[in-house]
mmCIF file of C-alpha atoms in Angstrom:
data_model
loop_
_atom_site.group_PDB
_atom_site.id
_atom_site.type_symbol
_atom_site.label_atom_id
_atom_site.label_comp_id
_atom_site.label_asym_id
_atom_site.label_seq_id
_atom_site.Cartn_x
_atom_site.Cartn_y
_atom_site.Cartn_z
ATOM 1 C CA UNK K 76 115.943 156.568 112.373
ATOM 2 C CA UNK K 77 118.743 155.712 110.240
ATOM 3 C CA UNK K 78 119.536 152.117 108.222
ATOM 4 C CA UNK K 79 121.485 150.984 110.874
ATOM 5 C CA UNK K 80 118.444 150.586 113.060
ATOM 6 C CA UNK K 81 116.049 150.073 110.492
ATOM 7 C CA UNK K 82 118.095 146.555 109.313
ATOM 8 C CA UNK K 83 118.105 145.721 113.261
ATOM 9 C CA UNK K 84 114.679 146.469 113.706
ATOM 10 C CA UNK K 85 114.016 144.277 111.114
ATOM 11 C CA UNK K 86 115.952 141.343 111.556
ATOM 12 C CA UNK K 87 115.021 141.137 115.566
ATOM 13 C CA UNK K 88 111.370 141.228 115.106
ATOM 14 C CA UNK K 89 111.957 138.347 112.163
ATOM 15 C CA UNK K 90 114.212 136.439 114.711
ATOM 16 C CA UNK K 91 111.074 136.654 116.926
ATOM 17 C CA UNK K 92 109.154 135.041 113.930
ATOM 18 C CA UNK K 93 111.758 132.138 113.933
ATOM 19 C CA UNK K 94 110.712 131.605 117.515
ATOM 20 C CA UNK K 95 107.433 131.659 117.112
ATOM 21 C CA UNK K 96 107.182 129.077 114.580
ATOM 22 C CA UNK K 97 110.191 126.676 116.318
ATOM 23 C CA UNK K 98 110.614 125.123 118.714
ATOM 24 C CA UNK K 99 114.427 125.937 119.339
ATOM 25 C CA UNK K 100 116.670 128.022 117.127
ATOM 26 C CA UNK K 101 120.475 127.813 117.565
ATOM 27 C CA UNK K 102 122.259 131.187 117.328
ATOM 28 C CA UNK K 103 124.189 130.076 114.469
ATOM 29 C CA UNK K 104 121.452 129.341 111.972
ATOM 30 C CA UNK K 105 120.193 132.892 112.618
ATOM 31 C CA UNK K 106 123.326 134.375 112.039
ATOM 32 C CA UNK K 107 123.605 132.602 108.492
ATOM 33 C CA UNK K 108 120.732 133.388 107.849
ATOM 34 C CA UNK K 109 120.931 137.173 108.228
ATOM 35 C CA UNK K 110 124.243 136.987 107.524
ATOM 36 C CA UNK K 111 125.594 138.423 110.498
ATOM 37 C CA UNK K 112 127.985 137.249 113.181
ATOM 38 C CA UNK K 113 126.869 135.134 116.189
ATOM 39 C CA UNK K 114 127.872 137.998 117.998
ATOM 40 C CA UNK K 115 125.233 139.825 117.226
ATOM 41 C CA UNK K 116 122.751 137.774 117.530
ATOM 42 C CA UNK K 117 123.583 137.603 120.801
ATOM 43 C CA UNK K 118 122.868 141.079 121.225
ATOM 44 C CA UNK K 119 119.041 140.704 119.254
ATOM 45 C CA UNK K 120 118.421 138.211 121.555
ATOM 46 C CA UNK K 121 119.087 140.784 124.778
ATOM 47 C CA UNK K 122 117.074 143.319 123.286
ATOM 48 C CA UNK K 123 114.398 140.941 123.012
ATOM 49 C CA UNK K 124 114.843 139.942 126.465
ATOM 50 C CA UNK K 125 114.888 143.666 127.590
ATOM 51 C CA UNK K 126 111.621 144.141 125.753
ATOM 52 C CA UNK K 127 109.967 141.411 127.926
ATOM 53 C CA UNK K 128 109.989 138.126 125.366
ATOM 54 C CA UNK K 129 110.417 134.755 127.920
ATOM 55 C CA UNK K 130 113.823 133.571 126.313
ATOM 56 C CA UNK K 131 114.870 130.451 127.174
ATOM 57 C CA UNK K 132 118.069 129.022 126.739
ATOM 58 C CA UNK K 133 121.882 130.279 126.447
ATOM 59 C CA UNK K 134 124.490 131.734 124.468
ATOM 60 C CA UNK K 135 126.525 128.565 122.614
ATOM 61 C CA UNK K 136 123.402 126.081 122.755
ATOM 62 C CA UNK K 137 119.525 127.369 121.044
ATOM 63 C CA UNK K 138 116.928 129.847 121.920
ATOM 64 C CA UNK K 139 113.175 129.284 122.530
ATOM 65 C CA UNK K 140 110.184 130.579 123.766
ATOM 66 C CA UNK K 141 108.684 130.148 127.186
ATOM 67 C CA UNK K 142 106.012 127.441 126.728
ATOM 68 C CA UNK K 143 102.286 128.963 127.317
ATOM 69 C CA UNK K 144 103.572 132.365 126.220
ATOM 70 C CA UNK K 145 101.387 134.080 123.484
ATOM 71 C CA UNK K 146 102.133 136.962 121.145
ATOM 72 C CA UNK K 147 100.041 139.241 119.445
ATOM 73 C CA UNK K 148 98.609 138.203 115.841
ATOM 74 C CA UNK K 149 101.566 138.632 113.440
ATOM 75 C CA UNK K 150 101.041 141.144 110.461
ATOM 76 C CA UNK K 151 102.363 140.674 107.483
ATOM 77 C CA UNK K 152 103.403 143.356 104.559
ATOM 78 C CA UNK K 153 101.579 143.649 100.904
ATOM 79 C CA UNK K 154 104.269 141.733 99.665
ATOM 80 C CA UNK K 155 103.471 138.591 101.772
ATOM 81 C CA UNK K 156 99.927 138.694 101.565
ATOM 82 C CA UNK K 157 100.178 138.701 97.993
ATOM 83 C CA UNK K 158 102.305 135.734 97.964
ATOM 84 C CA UNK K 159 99.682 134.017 99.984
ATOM 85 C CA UNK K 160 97.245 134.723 97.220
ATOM 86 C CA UNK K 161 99.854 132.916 94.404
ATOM 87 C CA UNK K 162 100.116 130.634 97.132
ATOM 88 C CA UNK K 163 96.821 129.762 97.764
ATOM 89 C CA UNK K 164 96.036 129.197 94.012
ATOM 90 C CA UNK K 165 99.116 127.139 93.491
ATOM 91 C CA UNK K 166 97.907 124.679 96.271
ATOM 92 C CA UNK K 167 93.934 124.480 95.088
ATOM 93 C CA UNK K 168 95.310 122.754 92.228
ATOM 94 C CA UNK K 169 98.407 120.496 93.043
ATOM 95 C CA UNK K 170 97.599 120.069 97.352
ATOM 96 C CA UNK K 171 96.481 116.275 97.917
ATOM 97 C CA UNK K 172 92.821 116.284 98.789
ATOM 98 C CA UNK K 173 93.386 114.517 102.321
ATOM 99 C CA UNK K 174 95.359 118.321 102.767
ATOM 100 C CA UNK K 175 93.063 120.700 100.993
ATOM 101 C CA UNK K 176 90.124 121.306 104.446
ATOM 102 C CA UNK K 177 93.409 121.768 106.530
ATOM 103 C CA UNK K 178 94.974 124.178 104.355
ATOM 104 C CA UNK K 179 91.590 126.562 103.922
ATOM 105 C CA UNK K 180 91.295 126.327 107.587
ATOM 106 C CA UNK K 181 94.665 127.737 107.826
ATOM 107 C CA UNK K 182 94.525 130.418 105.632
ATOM 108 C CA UNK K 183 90.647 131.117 106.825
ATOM 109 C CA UNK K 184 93.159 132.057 110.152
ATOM 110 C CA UNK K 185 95.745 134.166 108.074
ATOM 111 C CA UNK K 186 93.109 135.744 106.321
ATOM 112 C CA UNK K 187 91.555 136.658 110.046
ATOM 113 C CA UNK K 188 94.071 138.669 111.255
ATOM 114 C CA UNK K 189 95.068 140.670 108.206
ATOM 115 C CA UNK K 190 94.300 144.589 107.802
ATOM 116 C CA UNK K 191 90.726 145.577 106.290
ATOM 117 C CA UNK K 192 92.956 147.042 103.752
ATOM 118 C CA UNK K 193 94.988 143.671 103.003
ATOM 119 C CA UNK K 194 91.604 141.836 102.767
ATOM 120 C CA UNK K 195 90.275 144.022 100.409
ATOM 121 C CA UNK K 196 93.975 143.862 98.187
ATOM 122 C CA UNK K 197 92.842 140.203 98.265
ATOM 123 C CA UNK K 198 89.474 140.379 97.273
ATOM 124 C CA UNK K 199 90.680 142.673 94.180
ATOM 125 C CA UNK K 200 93.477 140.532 93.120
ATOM 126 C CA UNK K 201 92.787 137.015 93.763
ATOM 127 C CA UNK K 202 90.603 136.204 90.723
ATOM 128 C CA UNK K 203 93.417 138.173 88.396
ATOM 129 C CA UNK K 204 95.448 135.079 89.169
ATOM 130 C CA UNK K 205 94.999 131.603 87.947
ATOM 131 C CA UNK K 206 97.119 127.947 87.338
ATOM 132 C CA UNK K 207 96.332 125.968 84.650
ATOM 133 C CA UNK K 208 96.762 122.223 84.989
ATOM 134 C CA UNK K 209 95.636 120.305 81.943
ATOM 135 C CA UNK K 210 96.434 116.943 84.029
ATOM 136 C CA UNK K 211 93.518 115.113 85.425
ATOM 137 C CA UNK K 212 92.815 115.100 89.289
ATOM 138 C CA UNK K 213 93.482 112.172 90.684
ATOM 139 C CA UNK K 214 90.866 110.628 93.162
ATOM 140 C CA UNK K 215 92.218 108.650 96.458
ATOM 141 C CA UNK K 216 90.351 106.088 97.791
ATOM 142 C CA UNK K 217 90.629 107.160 101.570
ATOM 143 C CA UNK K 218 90.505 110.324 103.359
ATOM 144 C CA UNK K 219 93.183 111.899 105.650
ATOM 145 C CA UNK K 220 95.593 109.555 104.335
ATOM 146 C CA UNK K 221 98.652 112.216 104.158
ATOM 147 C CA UNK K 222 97.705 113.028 107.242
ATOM 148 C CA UNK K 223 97.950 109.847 108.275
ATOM 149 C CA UNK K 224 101.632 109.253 106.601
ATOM 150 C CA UNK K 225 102.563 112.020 107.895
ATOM 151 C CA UNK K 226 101.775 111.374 111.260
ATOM 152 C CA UNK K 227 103.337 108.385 111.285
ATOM 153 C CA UNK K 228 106.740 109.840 109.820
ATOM 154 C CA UNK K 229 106.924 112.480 113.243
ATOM 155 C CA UNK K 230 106.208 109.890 115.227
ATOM 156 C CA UNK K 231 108.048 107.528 114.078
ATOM 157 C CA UNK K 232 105.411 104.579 113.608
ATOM 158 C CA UNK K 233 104.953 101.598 111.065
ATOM 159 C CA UNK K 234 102.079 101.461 108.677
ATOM 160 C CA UNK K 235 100.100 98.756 107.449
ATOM 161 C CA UNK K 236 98.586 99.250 104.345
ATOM 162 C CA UNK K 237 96.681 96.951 101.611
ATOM 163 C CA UNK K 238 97.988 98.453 98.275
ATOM 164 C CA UNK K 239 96.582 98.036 94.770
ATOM 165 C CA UNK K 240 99.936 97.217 91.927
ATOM 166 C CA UNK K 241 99.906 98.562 88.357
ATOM 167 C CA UNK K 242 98.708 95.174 87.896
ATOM 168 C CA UNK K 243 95.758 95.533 89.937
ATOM 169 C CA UNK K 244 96.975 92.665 92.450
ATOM 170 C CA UNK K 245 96.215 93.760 96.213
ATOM 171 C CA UNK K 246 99.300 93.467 98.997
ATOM 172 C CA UNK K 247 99.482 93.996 102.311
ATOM 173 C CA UNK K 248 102.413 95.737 103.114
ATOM 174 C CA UNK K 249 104.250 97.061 106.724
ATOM 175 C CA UNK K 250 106.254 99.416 105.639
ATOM 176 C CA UNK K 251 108.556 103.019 107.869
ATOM 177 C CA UNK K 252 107.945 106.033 105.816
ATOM 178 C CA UNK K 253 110.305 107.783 104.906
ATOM 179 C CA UNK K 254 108.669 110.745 103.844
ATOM 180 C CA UNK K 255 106.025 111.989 100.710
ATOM 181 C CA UNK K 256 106.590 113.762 97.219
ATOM 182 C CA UNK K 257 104.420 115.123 94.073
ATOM 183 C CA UNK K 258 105.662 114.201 91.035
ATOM 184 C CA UNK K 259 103.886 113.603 87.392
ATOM 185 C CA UNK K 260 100.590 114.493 88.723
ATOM 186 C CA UNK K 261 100.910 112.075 91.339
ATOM 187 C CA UNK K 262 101.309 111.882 95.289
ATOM 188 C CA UNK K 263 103.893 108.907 96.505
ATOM 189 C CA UNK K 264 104.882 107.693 99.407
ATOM 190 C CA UNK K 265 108.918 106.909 100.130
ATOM 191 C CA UNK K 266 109.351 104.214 102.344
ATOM 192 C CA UNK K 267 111.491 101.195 103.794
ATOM 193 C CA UNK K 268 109.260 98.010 102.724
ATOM 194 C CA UNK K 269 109.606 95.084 105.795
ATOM 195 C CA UNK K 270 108.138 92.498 103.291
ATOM 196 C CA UNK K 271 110.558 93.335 100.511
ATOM 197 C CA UNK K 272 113.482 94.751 102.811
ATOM 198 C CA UNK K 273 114.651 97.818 100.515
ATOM 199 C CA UNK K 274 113.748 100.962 100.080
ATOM 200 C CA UNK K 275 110.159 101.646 97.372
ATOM 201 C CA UNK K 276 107.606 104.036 96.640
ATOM 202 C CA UNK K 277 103.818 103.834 96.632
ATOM 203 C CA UNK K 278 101.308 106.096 94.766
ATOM 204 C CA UNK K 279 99.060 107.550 97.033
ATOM 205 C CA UNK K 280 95.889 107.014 95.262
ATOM 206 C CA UNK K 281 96.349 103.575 94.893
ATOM 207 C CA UNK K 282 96.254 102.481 98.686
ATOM 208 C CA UNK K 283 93.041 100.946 99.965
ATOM 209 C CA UNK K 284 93.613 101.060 103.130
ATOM 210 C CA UNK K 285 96.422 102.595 106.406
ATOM 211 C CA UNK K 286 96.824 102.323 109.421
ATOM 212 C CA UNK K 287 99.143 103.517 111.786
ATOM 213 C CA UNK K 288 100.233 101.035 114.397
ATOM 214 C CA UNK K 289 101.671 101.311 117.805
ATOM 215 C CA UNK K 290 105.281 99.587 116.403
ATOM 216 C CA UNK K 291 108.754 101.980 116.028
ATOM 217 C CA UNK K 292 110.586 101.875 113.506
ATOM 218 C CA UNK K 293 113.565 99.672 113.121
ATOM 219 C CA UNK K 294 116.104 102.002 112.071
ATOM 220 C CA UNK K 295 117.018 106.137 111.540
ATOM 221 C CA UNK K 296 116.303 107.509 108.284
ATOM 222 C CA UNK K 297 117.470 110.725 106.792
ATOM 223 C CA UNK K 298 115.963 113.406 104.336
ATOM 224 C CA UNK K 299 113.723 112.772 101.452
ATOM 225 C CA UNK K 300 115.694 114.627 98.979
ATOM 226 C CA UNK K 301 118.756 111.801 99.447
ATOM 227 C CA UNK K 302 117.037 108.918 99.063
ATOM 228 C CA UNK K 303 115.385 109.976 96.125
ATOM 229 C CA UNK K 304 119.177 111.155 94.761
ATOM 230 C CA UNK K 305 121.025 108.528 95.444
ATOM 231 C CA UNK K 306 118.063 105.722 94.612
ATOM 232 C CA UNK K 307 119.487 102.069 95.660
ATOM 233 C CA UNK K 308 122.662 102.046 94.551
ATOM 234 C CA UNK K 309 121.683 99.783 91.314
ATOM 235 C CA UNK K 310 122.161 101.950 88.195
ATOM 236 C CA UNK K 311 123.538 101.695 84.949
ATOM 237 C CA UNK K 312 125.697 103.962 83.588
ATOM 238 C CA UNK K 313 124.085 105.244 79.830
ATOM 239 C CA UNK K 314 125.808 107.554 77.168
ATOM 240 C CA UNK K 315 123.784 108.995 74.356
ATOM 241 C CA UNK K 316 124.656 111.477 71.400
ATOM 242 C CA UNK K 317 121.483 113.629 70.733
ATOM 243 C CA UNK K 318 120.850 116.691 67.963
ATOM 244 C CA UNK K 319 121.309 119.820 69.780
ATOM 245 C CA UNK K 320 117.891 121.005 68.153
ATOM 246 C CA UNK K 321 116.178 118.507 70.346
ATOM 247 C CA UNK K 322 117.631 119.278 73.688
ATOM 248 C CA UNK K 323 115.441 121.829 74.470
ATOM 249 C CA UNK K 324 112.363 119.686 74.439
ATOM 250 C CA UNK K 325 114.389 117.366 76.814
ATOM 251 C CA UNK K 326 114.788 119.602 79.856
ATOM 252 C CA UNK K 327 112.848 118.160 82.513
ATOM 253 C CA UNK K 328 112.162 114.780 81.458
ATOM 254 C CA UNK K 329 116.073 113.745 81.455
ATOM 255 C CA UNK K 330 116.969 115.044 85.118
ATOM 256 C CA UNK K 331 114.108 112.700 86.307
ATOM 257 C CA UNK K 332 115.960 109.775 84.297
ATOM 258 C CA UNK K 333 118.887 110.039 85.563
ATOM 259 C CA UNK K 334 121.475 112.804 84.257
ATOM 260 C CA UNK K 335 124.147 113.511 85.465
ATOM 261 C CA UNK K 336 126.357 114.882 82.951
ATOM 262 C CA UNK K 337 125.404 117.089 79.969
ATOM 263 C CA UNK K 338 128.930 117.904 77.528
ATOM 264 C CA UNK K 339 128.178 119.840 74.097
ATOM 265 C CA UNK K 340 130.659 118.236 71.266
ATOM 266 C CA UNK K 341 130.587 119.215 67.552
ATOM 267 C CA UNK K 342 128.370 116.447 66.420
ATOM 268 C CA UNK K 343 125.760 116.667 69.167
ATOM 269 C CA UNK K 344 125.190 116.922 72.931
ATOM 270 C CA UNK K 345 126.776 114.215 75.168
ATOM 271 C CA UNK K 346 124.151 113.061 78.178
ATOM 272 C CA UNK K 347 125.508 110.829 80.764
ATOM 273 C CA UNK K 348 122.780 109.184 82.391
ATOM 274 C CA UNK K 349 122.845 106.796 85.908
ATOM 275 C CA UNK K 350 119.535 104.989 85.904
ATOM 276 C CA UNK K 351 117.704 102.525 88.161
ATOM 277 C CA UNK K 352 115.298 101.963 84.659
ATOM 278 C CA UNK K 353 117.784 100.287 82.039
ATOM 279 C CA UNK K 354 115.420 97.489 81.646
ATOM 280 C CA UNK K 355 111.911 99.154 80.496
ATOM 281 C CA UNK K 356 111.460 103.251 81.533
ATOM 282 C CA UNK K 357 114.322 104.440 80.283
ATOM 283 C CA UNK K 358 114.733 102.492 76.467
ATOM 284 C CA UNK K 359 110.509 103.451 76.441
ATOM 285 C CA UNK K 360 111.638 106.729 76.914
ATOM 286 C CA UNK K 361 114.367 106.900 74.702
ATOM 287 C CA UNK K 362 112.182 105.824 71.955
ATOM 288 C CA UNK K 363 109.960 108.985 72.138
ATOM 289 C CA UNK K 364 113.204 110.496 70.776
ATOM 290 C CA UNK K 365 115.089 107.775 69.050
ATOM 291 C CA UNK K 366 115.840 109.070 65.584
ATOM 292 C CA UNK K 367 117.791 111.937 67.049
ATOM 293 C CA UNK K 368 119.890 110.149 69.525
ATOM 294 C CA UNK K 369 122.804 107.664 69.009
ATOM 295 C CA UNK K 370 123.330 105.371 72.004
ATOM 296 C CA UNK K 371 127.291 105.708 73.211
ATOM 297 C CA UNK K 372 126.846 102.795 75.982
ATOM 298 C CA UNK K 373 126.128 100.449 77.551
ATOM 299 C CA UNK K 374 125.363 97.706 74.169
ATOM 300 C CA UNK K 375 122.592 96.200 75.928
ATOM 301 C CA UNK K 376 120.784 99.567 75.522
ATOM 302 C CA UNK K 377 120.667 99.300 71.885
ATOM 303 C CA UNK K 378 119.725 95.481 71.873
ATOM 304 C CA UNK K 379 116.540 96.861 74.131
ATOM 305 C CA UNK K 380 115.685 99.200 71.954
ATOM 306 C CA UNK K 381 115.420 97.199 68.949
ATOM 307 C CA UNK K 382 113.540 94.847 70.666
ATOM 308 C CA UNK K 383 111.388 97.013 71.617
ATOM 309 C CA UNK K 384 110.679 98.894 68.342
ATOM 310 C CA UNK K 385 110.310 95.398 66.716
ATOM 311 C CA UNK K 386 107.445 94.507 69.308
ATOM 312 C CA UNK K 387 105.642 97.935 68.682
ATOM 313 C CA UNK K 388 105.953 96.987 64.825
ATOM 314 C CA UNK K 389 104.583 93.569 64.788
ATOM 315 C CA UNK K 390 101.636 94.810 66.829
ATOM 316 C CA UNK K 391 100.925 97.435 64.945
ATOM 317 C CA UNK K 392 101.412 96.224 61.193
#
């Protein structure tokens, strides 16, 4: 059998795969993602069909399975199963408890229908790998309650929840989820707020208690990824001059306040920052670094800085 076939062999049974696990799959999309033409998807899709797969649907529109129709468990290669194993070890550390019984569960499945020879590559390997996170767990005080959020974001369903602020006051809040994210060791949920009309987020572990109610949402919301990008639209714009020595230790931490423009000069780096946290993150952040940065703009920067060191001083002298 030459490459030709080989490469079509291969990208029709993973084209079955994609209809397996959706529940419609435009023509398109497959062909960008093999990178192909929609021609010839066309054609995988008939040799399906001649091979007895239910297809439903037509060239131009999407493809899906017959509903009820079952397929024989799906086996995967060495290479997969051992990316299950990274996987799996990755997710027993940084999966939100309310996840963690459902996720065993579903690998207890995978794990089912592997070869005797696959389980046995797992039993060898899995305690060679290992993820060290030197952050401590935190502890929610419901169960399910991703789930839960979850649930409500697919069908499209306020929540009610009494929330606990840094302050430790309780609210009661309606609010449309948007959707969740992990960051800094911690679970939060993004979500249109009907008591405070704007978009916030809420730390998972600090809800007391969620329900789901019977009430739609109000309006269409669109991926996570651009909320979280594009904030509220109130930012300050921030220039700072930093040693270059420094800029390694900044990597992370200055995407996540803001950066959106990094220029390398002779007397330092340049970072151009847009930030939502002018007032009290970012000048508490900028402090941890302070005596190797020079602040460009805005003026008011600088005035909350000093204030800021001169509170820290007085408390501590």
């Amino acid at each position: 059998m030459n490459d030709h076939y080989l490469k079509k062999l291969d990208r029709v049974t993973a084209i079955l795969t994609q209809l397996q696990s959706k529940p419609i799959v435009r023509a398109q999309d497959l062909a960008q993602k093999f990178d192909v033409s929609v021609r010839t998807i066309y054609r995988d899709i008939k040799t399906l069909e001649n091979a007895g797969i239910p297809i439903i649907g037509e060239a131009g529109s999407g493809y899906s399975l017959m509903d009820g129709y079952k397929l024989p468990p799906v086996m995967f290669t060495k290479e997969e199963v051992l990316s299950f194993i990274a996987a799996e070890k990755l997710m027993q550390k940084f999966l939100h408890e309310s996840l963690g019984s459902h996720y065993q569960t579903a690998m207890e499945k995978v794990r089912s229908v592997l070869k005797y020879s696959d389980k046995n590559l797992i039993e060898n390997i899995e305690k060679q790998i290992d993820v060290f996170n030197y952050h401590a767990k935190t502890e929610d005080n419901l169960r399910n309650v991703i789930p839960i959020i979850l649930e409500s974001i697919a069908e499209k369903k306020q929540l009610t929840m009494e929330y606990k602020t840094m302050d430790s006051k309780i609210s009661t809040r309606t609010i449309e989820a948007v959707g969740v994210f992990f960051e800094f060791n911690y679970w939060y949920i993004w979500a249109y707020c009907l008591l405070r009309n704007d978009f916030r987020q809420f730390r998972v572990d600090r809800i007391l208690q969620i329900i789901k109610t019977q009430n739609s949402f109000l309006q269409e919301y669109g991926q996570i990824n651009e909320y979280k990008r594009n904030g509220d639209g109130n930012k300050t714009k921030v220039r700072l001059l930093v040693d270059r020595k420094i800029i390694n230790y900044l990597a992370n931490s200055k995407k996540y306040y803001g950066l959106i423009e990094e220029v390398d000069t002779e007397n330092g780096v340049e970072l151009t920052f847009e930030t939502e946290w002018i007032n009290d993150g970012f000048p508490r952040w900028l402090i941890t670094f302070a005596d190797y940065a020079t602040i460009l703009e805005p003026e008011s920067l600088q005035v909350k800085l000093h204030d800021l060191i001169h509170k820290i001083s007085n408390k501590h002298t």
